């Protein structure tokens, strides 16, 4: 059963990888591209509904020995539910090229009536260095320590032991560990990229947004950008050597 589901997952990824919008995605290695395509297809088509029902039917048939016709009814209902969820779903994924273009066109001065170049000027940063450092710490306190674009489970464990400047200073509402994860543990890269990689009206899907954009899209998008830049840099370096 597991092998069938994995094959189903891979075939879906192969079908999605034949995408006319793919450009930067092609900088990924073949396994990475297949992984990205498979998860994209999986979340866009809501196939977790079908897979859940397949596992449920497998359990009912082989353990509880239910009637075969009843299993067909369950499959039919799951397909109808999956179709309806796709029809009314807003979840969409921008291509890497679209996301990169949106990131390059960010206007940092929209809210403070300044030009982006003014916000990034050295004097502005130096005058507000303490504020900038504080915001960076609040948003991503492992920014200068981590080596990846996302935090690891080791970082999450360390966060329980590391001293926190707000401890005993602010009283937070009592929340479950899942609620705390949804509200935190996102790097600056994850927060920035998901703003421009997710389609309109799709930010409402918290679980899919968190799982896909934070842990699949952002790391692979960042790797694709780095590889594209390294290829361009390498090409320019070779041309300079020839000249």
PDB file of C-alpha atoms in Angstrom, residues 71-227:
ATOM      1  CA  UNK A  71     -15.413   0.578   0.207  1.00  0.00           C
ATOM      2  CA  UNK A  72     -16.343   1.658  -3.322  1.00  0.00           C
ATOM      3  CA  UNK A  73     -18.951   4.012  -1.888  1.00  0.00           C
ATOM      4  CA  UNK A  74     -16.344   5.540   0.430  1.00  0.00           C
ATOM      5  CA  UNK A  75     -13.918   6.009  -2.493  1.00  0.00           C
ATOM      6  CA  UNK A  76     -16.653   7.644  -4.570  1.00  0.00           C
ATOM      7  CA  UNK A  77     -17.542  10.036  -1.758  1.00  0.00           C
ATOM      8  CA  UNK A  78     -13.866  10.946  -1.235  1.00  0.00           C
ATOM      9  CA  UNK A  79     -13.464  11.713  -4.958  1.00  0.00           C
ATOM     10  CA  UNK A  80     -16.532  13.956  -4.883  1.00  0.00           C
ATOM     11  CA  UNK A  81     -15.228  15.758  -1.794  1.00  0.00           C
ATOM     12  CA  UNK A  82     -11.811  16.180  -3.381  1.00  0.00           C
ATOM     13  CA  UNK A  83     -13.341  17.599  -6.578  1.00  0.00           C
ATOM     14  CA  UNK A  84     -15.473  20.064  -4.621  1.00  0.00           C
ATOM     15  CA  UNK A  85     -12.498  21.146  -2.504  1.00  0.00           C
ATOM     16  CA  UNK A  86     -10.494  21.862  -5.673  1.00  0.00           C
ATOM     17  CA  UNK A  87     -13.368  23.804  -7.263  1.00  0.00           C
ATOM     18  CA  UNK A  88     -13.758  26.160  -4.293  1.00  0.00           C
ATOM     19  CA  UNK A  89     -10.072  26.286  -3.377  1.00  0.00           C
ATOM     20  CA  UNK A  90      -7.976  29.465  -3.626  1.00  0.00           C
ATOM     21  CA  UNK A  91      -4.652  27.775  -2.914  1.00  0.00           C
ATOM     22  CA  UNK A  92      -2.172  28.613  -5.649  1.00  0.00           C
ATOM     23  CA  UNK A  93       1.584  28.746  -6.137  1.00  0.00           C
ATOM     24  CA  UNK A  94       3.527  31.403  -8.022  1.00  0.00           C
ATOM     25  CA  UNK A  95       6.409  30.262 -10.164  1.00  0.00           C
ATOM     26  CA  UNK A  96       9.934  30.971  -8.965  1.00  0.00           C
ATOM     27  CA  UNK A  97      10.314  33.552 -11.730  1.00  0.00           C
ATOM     28  CA  UNK A  98       7.171  35.418 -10.611  1.00  0.00           C
ATOM     29  CA  UNK A  99       8.259  35.349  -6.979  1.00  0.00           C
ATOM     30  CA  UNK A 100      11.766  36.566  -7.774  1.00  0.00           C
ATOM     31  CA  UNK A 101      10.363  39.369  -9.921  1.00  0.00           C
ATOM     32  CA  UNK A 102       8.020  40.443  -7.109  1.00  0.00           C
ATOM     33  CA  UNK A 103      10.881  40.437  -4.602  1.00  0.00           C
ATOM     34  CA  UNK A 104      13.031  42.630  -6.848  1.00  0.00           C
ATOM     35  CA  UNK A 105      10.216  45.164  -7.188  1.00  0.00           C
ATOM     36  CA  UNK A 106       9.555  45.597  -3.453  1.00  0.00           C
ATOM     37  CA  UNK A 107       9.154  49.234  -2.487  1.00  0.00           C
ATOM     38  CA  UNK A 108      10.386  49.546   1.096  1.00  0.00           C
ATOM     39  CA  UNK A 109       9.240  53.136   1.352  1.00  0.00           C
ATOM     40  CA  UNK A 110       5.553  52.627   0.614  1.00  0.00           C
ATOM     41  CA  UNK A 111       4.456  52.940   4.250  1.00  0.00           C
ATOM     42  CA  UNK A 112       6.771  55.754   5.347  1.00  0.00           C
ATOM     43  CA  UNK A 113       6.592  57.893   2.219  1.00  0.00           C
ATOM     44  CA  UNK A 114      10.259  57.339   1.382  1.00  0.00           C
ATOM     45  CA  UNK A 115      12.063  55.848  -1.558  1.00  0.00           C
ATOM     46  CA  UNK A 116      13.597  52.398  -1.161  1.00  0.00           C
ATOM     47  CA  UNK A 117      17.082  53.819  -1.726  1.00  0.00           C
ATOM     48  CA  UNK A 118      16.565  56.231   1.184  1.00  0.00           C
ATOM     49  CA  UNK A 119      15.591  53.417   3.556  1.00  0.00           C
ATOM     50  CA  UNK A 120      18.658  51.394   2.615  1.00  0.00           C
ATOM     51  CA  UNK A 121      21.121  54.267   2.868  1.00  0.00           C
ATOM     52  CA  UNK A 122      24.000  53.693   5.270  1.00  0.00           C
ATOM     53  CA  UNK A 123      23.138  56.750   7.379  1.00  0.00           C
ATOM     54  CA  UNK A 124      19.584  55.570   7.889  1.00  0.00           C
ATOM     55  CA  UNK A 125      20.733  52.113   9.014  1.00  0.00           C
ATOM     56  CA  UNK A 126      23.444  53.499  11.313  1.00  0.00           C
ATOM     57  CA  UNK A 127      21.090  55.973  12.954  1.00  0.00           C
ATOM     58  CA  UNK A 128      18.587  53.216  13.657  1.00  0.00           C
ATOM     59  CA  UNK A 129      21.018  50.362  14.248  1.00  0.00           C
ATOM     60  CA  UNK A 130      19.649  49.444  17.678  1.00  0.00           C
ATOM     61  CA  UNK A 131      16.118  49.362  16.333  1.00  0.00           C
ATOM     62  CA  UNK A 132      17.162  47.259  13.325  1.00  0.00           C
ATOM     63  CA  UNK A 133      19.038  44.812  15.581  1.00  0.00           C
ATOM     64  CA  UNK A 134      16.042  44.553  17.915  1.00  0.00           C
ATOM     65  CA  UNK A 135      13.620  43.839  15.052  1.00  0.00           C
ATOM     66  CA  UNK A 136      15.971  41.216  13.632  1.00  0.00           C
ATOM     67  CA  UNK A 137      16.217  39.506  17.014  1.00  0.00           C
ATOM     68  CA  UNK A 138      12.461  39.500  17.497  1.00  0.00           C
ATOM     69  CA  UNK A 139      11.760  38.149  14.029  1.00  0.00           C
ATOM     70  CA  UNK A 140      14.667  35.738  13.671  1.00  0.00           C
ATOM     71  CA  UNK A 141      17.070  35.439  16.597  1.00  0.00           C
ATOM     72  CA  UNK A 142      19.107  32.709  14.848  1.00  0.00           C
ATOM     73  CA  UNK A 143      19.667  34.826  11.731  1.00  0.00           C
ATOM     74  CA  UNK A 144      23.457  34.982  12.119  1.00  0.00           C
ATOM     75  CA  UNK A 145      23.874  31.482  13.567  1.00  0.00           C
ATOM     76  CA  UNK A 146      21.908  29.205  11.255  1.00  0.00           C
ATOM     77  CA  UNK A 147      23.371  27.909   8.002  1.00  0.00           C
ATOM     78  CA  UNK A 148      20.094  27.196   6.220  1.00  0.00           C
ATOM     79  CA  UNK A 149      17.165  29.271   5.009  1.00  0.00           C
ATOM     80  CA  UNK A 150      14.900  27.632   7.556  1.00  0.00           C
ATOM     81  CA  UNK A 151      15.337  26.613  11.159  1.00  0.00           C
ATOM     82  CA  UNK A 152      16.030  23.003  12.042  1.00  0.00           C
ATOM     83  CA  UNK A 153      14.642  20.808  14.798  1.00  0.00           C
ATOM     84  CA  UNK A 154      17.915  21.448  16.619  1.00  0.00           C
ATOM     85  CA  UNK A 155      17.139  25.183  16.576  1.00  0.00           C
ATOM     86  CA  UNK A 156      13.670  24.510  17.998  1.00  0.00           C
ATOM     87  CA  UNK A 157      15.176  22.445  20.812  1.00  0.00           C
ATOM     88  CA  UNK A 158      17.813  25.110  21.482  1.00  0.00           C
ATOM     89  CA  UNK A 159      15.124  27.766  21.675  1.00  0.00           C
ATOM     90  CA  UNK A 160      13.789  26.035  24.781  1.00  0.00           C
ATOM     91  CA  UNK A 161      17.166  26.358  26.504  1.00  0.00           C
ATOM     92  CA  UNK A 162      18.431  29.699  25.209  1.00  0.00           C
ATOM     93  CA  UNK A 163      17.714  32.762  27.365  1.00  0.00           C
ATOM     94  CA  UNK A 164      14.881  34.972  26.111  1.00  0.00           C
ATOM     95  CA  UNK A 165      14.961  38.708  26.821  1.00  0.00           C
ATOM     96  CA  UNK A 166      11.164  38.830  27.165  1.00  0.00           C
ATOM     97  CA  UNK A 167      10.957  36.086  29.759  1.00  0.00           C
ATOM     98  CA  UNK A 168       8.885  37.191  32.770  1.00  0.00           C
ATOM     99  CA  UNK A 169       8.526  40.624  31.131  1.00  0.00           C
ATOM    100  CA  UNK A 170       5.449  39.973  29.009  1.00  0.00           C
ATOM    101  CA  UNK A 171       2.512  37.766  29.935  1.00  0.00           C
ATOM    102  CA  UNK A 172       1.360  35.724  26.958  1.00  0.00           C
ATOM    103  CA  UNK A 173      -1.933  33.986  26.514  1.00  0.00           C
ATOM    104  CA  UNK A 174      -1.851  30.284  27.236  1.00  0.00           C
ATOM    105  CA  UNK A 175      -1.516  28.491  23.901  1.00  0.00           C
ATOM    106  CA  UNK A 176      -0.896  24.964  22.777  1.00  0.00           C
ATOM    107  CA  UNK A 177       2.461  23.980  21.271  1.00  0.00           C
ATOM    108  CA  UNK A 178       0.810  23.749  17.842  1.00  0.00           C
ATOM    109  CA  UNK A 179      -0.557  27.292  18.145  1.00  0.00           C
ATOM    110  CA  UNK A 180       2.874  28.558  19.197  1.00  0.00           C
ATOM    111  CA  UNK A 181       4.469  26.857  16.170  1.00  0.00           C
ATOM    112  CA  UNK A 182       1.955  28.464  13.813  1.00  0.00           C
ATOM    113  CA  UNK A 183       2.824  31.891  15.207  1.00  0.00           C
ATOM    114  CA  UNK A 184       6.594  31.447  15.312  1.00  0.00           C
ATOM    115  CA  UNK A 185       9.636  29.488  14.153  1.00  0.00           C
ATOM    116  CA  UNK A 186       9.736  31.227  10.771  1.00  0.00           C
ATOM    117  CA  UNK A 187      12.931  32.762   9.468  1.00  0.00           C
ATOM    118  CA  UNK A 188      13.015  36.167   7.792  1.00  0.00           C
ATOM    119  CA  UNK A 189      13.463  34.433   4.442  1.00  0.00           C
ATOM    120  CA  UNK A 190      10.371  32.305   5.028  1.00  0.00           C
ATOM    121  CA  UNK A 191       8.293  35.295   6.087  1.00  0.00           C
ATOM    122  CA  UNK A 192       9.401  37.383   3.109  1.00  0.00           C
ATOM    123  CA  UNK A 193       9.207  34.760   0.369  1.00  0.00           C
ATOM    124  CA  UNK A 194       5.791  33.394   1.302  1.00  0.00           C
ATOM    125  CA  UNK A 195       4.331  36.917   0.993  1.00  0.00           C
ATOM    126  CA  UNK A 196       5.175  36.937  -2.711  1.00  0.00           C
ATOM    127  CA  UNK A 197       5.033  33.238  -3.633  1.00  0.00           C
ATOM    128  CA  UNK A 198       1.476  32.474  -2.579  1.00  0.00           C
ATOM    129  CA  UNK A 199      -1.499  33.366  -4.757  1.00  0.00           C
ATOM    130  CA  UNK A 200      -4.128  35.933  -3.818  1.00  0.00           C
ATOM    131  CA  UNK A 201      -6.609  34.853  -1.149  1.00  0.00           C
ATOM    132  CA  UNK A 202      -4.541  31.741  -0.368  1.00  0.00           C
ATOM    133  CA  UNK A 203      -2.930  32.978   2.838  1.00  0.00           C
ATOM    134  CA  UNK A 204      -5.942  31.693   4.788  1.00  0.00           C
ATOM    135  CA  UNK A 205      -4.799  28.062   4.451  1.00  0.00           C
ATOM    136  CA  UNK A 206      -2.569  27.967   7.523  1.00  0.00           C
ATOM    137  CA  UNK A 207      -1.503  24.314   7.483  1.00  0.00           C
ATOM    138  CA  UNK A 208      -0.748  24.110   3.771  1.00  0.00           C
ATOM    139  CA  UNK A 209       0.913  27.513   3.831  1.00  0.00           C
ATOM    140  CA  UNK A 210       3.137  26.561   6.751  1.00  0.00           C
ATOM    141  CA  UNK A 211       4.040  23.090   5.519  1.00  0.00           C
ATOM    142  CA  UNK A 212       4.568  23.840   1.845  1.00  0.00           C
ATOM    143  CA  UNK A 213       5.847  27.410   1.597  1.00  0.00           C
ATOM    144  CA  UNK A 214       8.019  27.358   4.722  1.00  0.00           C
ATOM    145  CA  UNK A 215       9.537  23.898   4.397  1.00  0.00           C
ATOM    146  CA  UNK A 216       9.421  23.077   0.668  1.00  0.00           C
ATOM    147  CA  UNK A 217       9.098  26.235  -1.415  1.00  0.00           C
ATOM    148  CA  UNK A 218      11.451  28.600   0.458  1.00  0.00           C
ATOM    149  CA  UNK A 219      14.506  26.276   0.804  1.00  0.00           C
ATOM    150  CA  UNK A 220      14.295  25.067  -2.815  1.00  0.00           C
ATOM    151  CA  UNK A 221      13.569  28.541  -4.189  1.00  0.00           C
ATOM    152  CA  UNK A 222      16.626  29.880  -2.345  1.00  0.00           C
ATOM    153  CA  UNK A 223      18.798  27.065  -3.708  1.00  0.00           C
ATOM    154  CA  UNK A 224      17.586  27.737  -7.250  1.00  0.00           C
ATOM    155  CA  UNK A 225      18.458  31.439  -6.921  1.00  0.00           C
ATOM    156  CA  UNK A 226      21.927  30.639  -5.555  1.00  0.00           C
ATOM    157  CA  UNK A 227      22.642  28.172  -8.356  1.00  0.00           C
TER     158      UNK A 227
END
